[in-house]
Each structure stands twice: as C-alpha cells, then as structure tokens.
PDB file of C-alpha atoms in Angstrom:
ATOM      1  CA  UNK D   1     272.129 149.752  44.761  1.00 42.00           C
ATOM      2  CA  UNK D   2     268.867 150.490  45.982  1.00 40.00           C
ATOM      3  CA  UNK D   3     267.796 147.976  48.617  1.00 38.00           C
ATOM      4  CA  UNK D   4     264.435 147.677  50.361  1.00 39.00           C
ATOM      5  CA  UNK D   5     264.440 146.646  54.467  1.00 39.00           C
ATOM      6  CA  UNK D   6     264.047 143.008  54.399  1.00 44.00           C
ATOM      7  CA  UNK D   7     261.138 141.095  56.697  1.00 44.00           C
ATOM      8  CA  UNK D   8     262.997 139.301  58.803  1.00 48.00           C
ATOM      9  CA  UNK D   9     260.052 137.998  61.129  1.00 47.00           C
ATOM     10  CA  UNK D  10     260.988 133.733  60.584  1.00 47.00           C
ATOM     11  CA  UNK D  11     257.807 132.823  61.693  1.00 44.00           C
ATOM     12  CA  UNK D  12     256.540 131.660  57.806  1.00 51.00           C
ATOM     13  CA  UNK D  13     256.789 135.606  57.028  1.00 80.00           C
ATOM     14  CA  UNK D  14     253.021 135.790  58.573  1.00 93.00           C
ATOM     15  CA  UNK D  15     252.440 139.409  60.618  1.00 96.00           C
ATOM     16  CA  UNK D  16     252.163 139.692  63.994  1.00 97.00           C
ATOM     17  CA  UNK D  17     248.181 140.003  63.475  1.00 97.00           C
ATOM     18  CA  UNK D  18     248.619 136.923  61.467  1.00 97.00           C
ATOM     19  CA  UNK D  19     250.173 135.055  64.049  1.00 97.00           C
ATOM     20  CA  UNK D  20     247.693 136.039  66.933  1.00 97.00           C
ATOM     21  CA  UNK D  21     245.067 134.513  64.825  1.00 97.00           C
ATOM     22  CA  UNK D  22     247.218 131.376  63.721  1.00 96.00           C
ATOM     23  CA  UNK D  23     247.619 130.802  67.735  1.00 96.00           C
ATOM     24  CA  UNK D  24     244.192 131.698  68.342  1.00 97.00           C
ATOM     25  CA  UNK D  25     245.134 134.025  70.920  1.00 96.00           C
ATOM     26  CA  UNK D  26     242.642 136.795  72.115  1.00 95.00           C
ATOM     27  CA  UNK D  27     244.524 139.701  74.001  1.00 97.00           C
ATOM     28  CA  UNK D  28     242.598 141.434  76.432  1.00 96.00           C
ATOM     29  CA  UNK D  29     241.410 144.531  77.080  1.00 95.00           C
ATOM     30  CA  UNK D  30     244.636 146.942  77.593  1.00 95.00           C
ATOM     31  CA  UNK D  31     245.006 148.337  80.835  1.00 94.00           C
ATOM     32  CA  UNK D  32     245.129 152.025  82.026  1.00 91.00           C
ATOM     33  CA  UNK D  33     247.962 153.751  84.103  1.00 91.00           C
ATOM     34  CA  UNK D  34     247.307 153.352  87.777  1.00 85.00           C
ATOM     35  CA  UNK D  35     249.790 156.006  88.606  1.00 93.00           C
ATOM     36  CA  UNK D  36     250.700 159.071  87.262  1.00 97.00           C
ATOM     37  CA  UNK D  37     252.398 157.879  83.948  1.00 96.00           C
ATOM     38  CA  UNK D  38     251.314 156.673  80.484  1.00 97.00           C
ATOM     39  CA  UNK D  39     251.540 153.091  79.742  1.00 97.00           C
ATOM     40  CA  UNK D  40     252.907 153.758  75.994  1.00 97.00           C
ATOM     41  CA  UNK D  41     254.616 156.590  74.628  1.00 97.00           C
ATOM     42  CA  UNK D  42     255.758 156.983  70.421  1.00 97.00           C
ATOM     43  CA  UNK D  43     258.548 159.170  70.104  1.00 97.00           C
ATOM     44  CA  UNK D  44     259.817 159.296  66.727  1.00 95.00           C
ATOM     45  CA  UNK D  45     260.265 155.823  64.778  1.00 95.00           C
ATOM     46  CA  UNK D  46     260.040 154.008  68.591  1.00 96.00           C
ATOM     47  CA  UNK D  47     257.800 153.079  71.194  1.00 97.00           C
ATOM     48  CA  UNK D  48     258.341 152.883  75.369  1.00 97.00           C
ATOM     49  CA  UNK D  49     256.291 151.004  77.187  1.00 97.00           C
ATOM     50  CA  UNK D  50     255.905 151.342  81.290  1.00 97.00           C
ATOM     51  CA  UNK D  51     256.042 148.366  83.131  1.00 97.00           C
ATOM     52  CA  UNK D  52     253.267 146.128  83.260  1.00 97.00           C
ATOM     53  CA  UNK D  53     252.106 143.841  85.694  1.00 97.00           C
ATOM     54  CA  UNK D  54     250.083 140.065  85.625  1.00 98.00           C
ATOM     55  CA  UNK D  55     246.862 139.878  85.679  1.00 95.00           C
ATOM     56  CA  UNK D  56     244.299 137.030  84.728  1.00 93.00           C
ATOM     57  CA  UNK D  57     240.327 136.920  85.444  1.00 91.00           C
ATOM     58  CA  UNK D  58     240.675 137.149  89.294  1.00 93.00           C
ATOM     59  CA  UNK D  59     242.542 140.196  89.017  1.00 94.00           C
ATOM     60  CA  UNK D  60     246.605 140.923  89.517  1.00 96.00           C
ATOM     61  CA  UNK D  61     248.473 137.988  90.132  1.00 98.00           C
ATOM     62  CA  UNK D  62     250.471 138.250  93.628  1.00 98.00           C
ATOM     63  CA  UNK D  63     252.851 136.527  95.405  1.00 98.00           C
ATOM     64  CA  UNK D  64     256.578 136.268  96.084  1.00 98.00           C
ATOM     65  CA  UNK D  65     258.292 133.482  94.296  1.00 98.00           C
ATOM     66  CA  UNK D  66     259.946 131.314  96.426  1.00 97.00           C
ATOM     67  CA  UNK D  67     257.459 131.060  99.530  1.00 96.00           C
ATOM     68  CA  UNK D  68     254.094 129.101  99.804  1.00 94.00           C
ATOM     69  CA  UNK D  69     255.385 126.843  96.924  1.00 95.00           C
ATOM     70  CA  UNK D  70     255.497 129.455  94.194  1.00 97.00           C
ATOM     71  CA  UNK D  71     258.312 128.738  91.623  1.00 98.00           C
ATOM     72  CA  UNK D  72     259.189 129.760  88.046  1.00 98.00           C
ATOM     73  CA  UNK D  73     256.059 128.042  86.381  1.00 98.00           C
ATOM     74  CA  UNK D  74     253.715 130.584  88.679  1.00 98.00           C
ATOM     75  CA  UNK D  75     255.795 133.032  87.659  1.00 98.00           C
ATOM     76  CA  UNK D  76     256.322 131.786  84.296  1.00 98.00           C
ATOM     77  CA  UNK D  77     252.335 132.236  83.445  1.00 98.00           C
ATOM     78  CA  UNK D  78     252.004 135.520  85.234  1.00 98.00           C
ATOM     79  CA  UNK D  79     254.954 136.506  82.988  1.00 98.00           C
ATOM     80  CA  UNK D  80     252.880 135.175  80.075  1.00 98.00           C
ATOM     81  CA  UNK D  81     249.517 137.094  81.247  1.00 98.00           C
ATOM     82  CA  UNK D  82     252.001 140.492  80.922  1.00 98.00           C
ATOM     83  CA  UNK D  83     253.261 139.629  77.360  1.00 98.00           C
ATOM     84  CA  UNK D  84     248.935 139.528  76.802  1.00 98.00           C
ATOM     85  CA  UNK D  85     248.557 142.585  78.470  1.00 98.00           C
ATOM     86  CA  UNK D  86     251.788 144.144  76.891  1.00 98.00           C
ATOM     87  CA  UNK D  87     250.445 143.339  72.949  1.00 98.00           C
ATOM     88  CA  UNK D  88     247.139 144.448  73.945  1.00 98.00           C
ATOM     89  CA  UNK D  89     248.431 147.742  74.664  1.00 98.00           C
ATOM     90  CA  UNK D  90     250.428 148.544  72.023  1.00 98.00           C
ATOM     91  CA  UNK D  91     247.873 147.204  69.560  1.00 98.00           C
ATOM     92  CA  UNK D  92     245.344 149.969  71.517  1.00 97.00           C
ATOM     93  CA  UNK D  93     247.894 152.755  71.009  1.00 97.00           C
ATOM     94  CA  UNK D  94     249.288 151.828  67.203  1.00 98.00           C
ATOM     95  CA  UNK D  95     246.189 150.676  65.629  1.00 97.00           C
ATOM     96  CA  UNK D  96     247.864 147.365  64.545  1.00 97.00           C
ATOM     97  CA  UNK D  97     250.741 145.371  65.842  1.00 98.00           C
ATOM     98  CA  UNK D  98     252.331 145.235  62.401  1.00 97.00           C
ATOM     99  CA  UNK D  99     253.564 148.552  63.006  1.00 96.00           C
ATOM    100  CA  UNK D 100     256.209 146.757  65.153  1.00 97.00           C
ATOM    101  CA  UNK D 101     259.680 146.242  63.682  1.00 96.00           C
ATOM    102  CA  UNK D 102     261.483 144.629  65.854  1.00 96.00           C
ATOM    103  CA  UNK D 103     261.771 144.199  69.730  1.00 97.00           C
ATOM    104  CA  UNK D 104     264.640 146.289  71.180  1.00 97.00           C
ATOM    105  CA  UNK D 105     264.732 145.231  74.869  1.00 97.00           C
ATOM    106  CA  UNK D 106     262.764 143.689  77.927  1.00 98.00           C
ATOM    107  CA  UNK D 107     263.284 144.359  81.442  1.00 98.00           C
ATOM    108  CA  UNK D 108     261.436 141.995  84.126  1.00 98.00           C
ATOM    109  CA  UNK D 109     261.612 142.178  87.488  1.00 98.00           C
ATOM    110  CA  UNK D 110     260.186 139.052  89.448  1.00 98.00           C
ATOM    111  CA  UNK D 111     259.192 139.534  92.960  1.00 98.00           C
ATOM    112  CA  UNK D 112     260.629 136.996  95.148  1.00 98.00           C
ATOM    113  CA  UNK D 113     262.769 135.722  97.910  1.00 98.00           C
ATOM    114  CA  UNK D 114     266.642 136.602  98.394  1.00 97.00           C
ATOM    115  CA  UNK D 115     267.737 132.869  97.687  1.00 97.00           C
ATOM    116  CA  UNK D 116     264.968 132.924  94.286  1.00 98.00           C
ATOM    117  CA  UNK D 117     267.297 132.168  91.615  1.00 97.00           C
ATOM    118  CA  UNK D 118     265.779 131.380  88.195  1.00 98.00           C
ATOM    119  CA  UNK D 119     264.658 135.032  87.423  1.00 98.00           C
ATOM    120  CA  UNK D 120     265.952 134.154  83.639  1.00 98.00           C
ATOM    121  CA  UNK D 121     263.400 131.271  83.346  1.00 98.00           C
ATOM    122  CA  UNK D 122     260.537 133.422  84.872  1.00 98.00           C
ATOM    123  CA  UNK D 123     260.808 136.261  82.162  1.00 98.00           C
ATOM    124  CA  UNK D 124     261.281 133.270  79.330  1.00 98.00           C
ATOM    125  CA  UNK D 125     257.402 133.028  80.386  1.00 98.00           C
ATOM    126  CA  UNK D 126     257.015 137.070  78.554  1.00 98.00           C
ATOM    127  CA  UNK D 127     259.916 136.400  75.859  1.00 98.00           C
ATOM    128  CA  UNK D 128     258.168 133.199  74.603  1.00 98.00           C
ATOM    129  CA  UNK D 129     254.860 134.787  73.914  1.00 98.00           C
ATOM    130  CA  UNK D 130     257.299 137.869  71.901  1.00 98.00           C
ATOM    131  CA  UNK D 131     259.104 135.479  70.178  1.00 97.00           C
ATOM    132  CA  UNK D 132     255.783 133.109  69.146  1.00 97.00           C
ATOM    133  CA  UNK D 133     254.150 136.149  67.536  1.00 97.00           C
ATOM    134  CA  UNK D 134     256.761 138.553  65.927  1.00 97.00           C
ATOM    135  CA  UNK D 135     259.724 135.831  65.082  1.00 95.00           C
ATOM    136  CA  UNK D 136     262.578 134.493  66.102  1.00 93.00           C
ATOM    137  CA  UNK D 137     264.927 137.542  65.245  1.00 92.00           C
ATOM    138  CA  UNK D 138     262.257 140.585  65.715  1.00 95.00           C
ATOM    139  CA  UNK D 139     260.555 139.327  68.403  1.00 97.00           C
ATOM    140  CA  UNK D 140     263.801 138.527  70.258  1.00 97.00           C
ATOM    141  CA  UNK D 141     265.941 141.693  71.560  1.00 96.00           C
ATOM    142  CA  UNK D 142     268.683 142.124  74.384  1.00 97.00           C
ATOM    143  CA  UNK D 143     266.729 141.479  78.273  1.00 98.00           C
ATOM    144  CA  UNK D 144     267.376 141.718  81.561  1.00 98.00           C
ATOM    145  CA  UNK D 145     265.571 140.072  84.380  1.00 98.00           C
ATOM    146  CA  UNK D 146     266.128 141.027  88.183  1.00 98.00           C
ATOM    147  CA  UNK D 147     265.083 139.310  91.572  1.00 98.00           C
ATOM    148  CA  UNK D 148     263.565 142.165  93.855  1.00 98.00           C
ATOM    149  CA  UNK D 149     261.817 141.915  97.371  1.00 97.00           C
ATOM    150  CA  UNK D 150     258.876 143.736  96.348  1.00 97.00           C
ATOM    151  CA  UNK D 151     257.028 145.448  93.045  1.00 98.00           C
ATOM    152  CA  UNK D 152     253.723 147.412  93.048  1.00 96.00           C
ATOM    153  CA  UNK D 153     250.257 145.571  94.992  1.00 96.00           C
ATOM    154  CA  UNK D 154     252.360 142.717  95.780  1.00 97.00           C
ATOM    155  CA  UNK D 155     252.597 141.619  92.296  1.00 98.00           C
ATOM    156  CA  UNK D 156     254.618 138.872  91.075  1.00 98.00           C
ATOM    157  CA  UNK D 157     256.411 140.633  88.190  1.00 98.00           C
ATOM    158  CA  UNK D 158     256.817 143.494  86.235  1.00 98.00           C
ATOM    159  CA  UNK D 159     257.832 143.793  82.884  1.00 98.00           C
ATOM    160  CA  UNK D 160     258.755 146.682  80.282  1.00 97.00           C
TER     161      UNK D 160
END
C-alpha cells in the first residue's frame, strides 16, 4: 500500500505561516549568537536550536522569579517573548516555517529562587505559543523545565 505522511497539524490544517497571520502575530527580528555558537544548526532531516533568551522592546528581560514579586506570569510572558524569538529564527534560517514537521523537544530553564516551584507553568508560557501555531500534536513534543540560580545577563529563562 502506498501511503503518503499525513498532516497532522489540528489547528483547521492551516500552516504554521497561516497561523501567524490568523493570530496576527509579527515575530521579530531573529537574534544573533552572543557567544561563540550558532543559534540554529540543520543536520540532515532536523534542526537544533541553542538556547534563547527573553527579550521585549527594552531589551532582555531579567530577574529571578521568586524575589521582588516576580512569579510565573513574569516568567510566563518572558517565556512567550522566547517562543517569538525562537520562530523568528528558524523562519530566518529555513526560509519558511512550514518546513517544520513536528516539534521534538523543549528544554527551559527559569531563573529563580531555591523554594520557586512552578517551573512547569513558566515554560507553558513558550509551549503555548508552539502549540497555537503548529497544532496540537506537532507543535507539542516531550519538555523539560528546570529551576536554576542563574542563566546568562541575569535573564529570566532560557529555552531550546
């Protein structure tokens, strides 16, 4: 039987692109290493990406979660600013986000205090935005999401 790979984004079958302009959501501009790394590599039929870190007009987004009244919806939104920054730079090194089969796996680290407990809800911030624009089951893949007392300029999290 010859069988073709199925679409299984949910999302009313619309592509990734599709949905982007659906949500009316403008990425911004994607963001160069810092370090001595790249921030996307292709190798074969996949794609690595480095970790990224929130950002909004102001600059990166700082702060330890659990002091000076920052909680999961702070970190929630700068998780959310990385998903933005994240599509914008695969877009920038694929040409089109519709290249994208499926998400394989996220790993976020939040930046907060040893008693910070709800690193699961901050990441949901990044997973949300994956899940809005390339389906329930593609956008959707196996995550991990770690409390640590510090990540790179202070910021708030990282995510890869």
């Amino acid at each position: 039987k010859n069988m073709k790979p199925q679409n299984t984004n949910t999302t009313n079958q619309k592509t990734p692109e599709e949905r982007l302009k659906e949500l009316n959501i403008v990425l911004p501009k994607p963001v160069s290493a810092f370090a001595v790394y790249k921030t996307v590599v292709v190798t074969g039929n996949l794609v690595y990406t480095a970790g990224v870190g929130p950002s909004d007009s102001k600059g990166h987004i700082i702060g330890k979660l659990g002091t000076n009244g920052l909680g999961v919806e702070e970190g929630k939104r700068a998780a959310r600013s990385v998903a933005m920054t994240m599509l914008a730079n695969l877009k920038d090194k694929l040409g089109s986000l519709n290249t994208i089969k499926r998400i394989v796996k996220t790993l976020g680290f939040v930046n907060c205090t040893d008693d910070f407990k709800e690193h699961p809800q901050v990441i949901n911030g990044f997973s949300e935005v994956f899940k809005e624009i390339f389906g329930d089951d593609c956008g959707l893949g196996a995550r991990s999401a770690l409390g640590t007392n510090s990540l790179p300029l202070g910021i708030m999290v990282e995510i890869e």
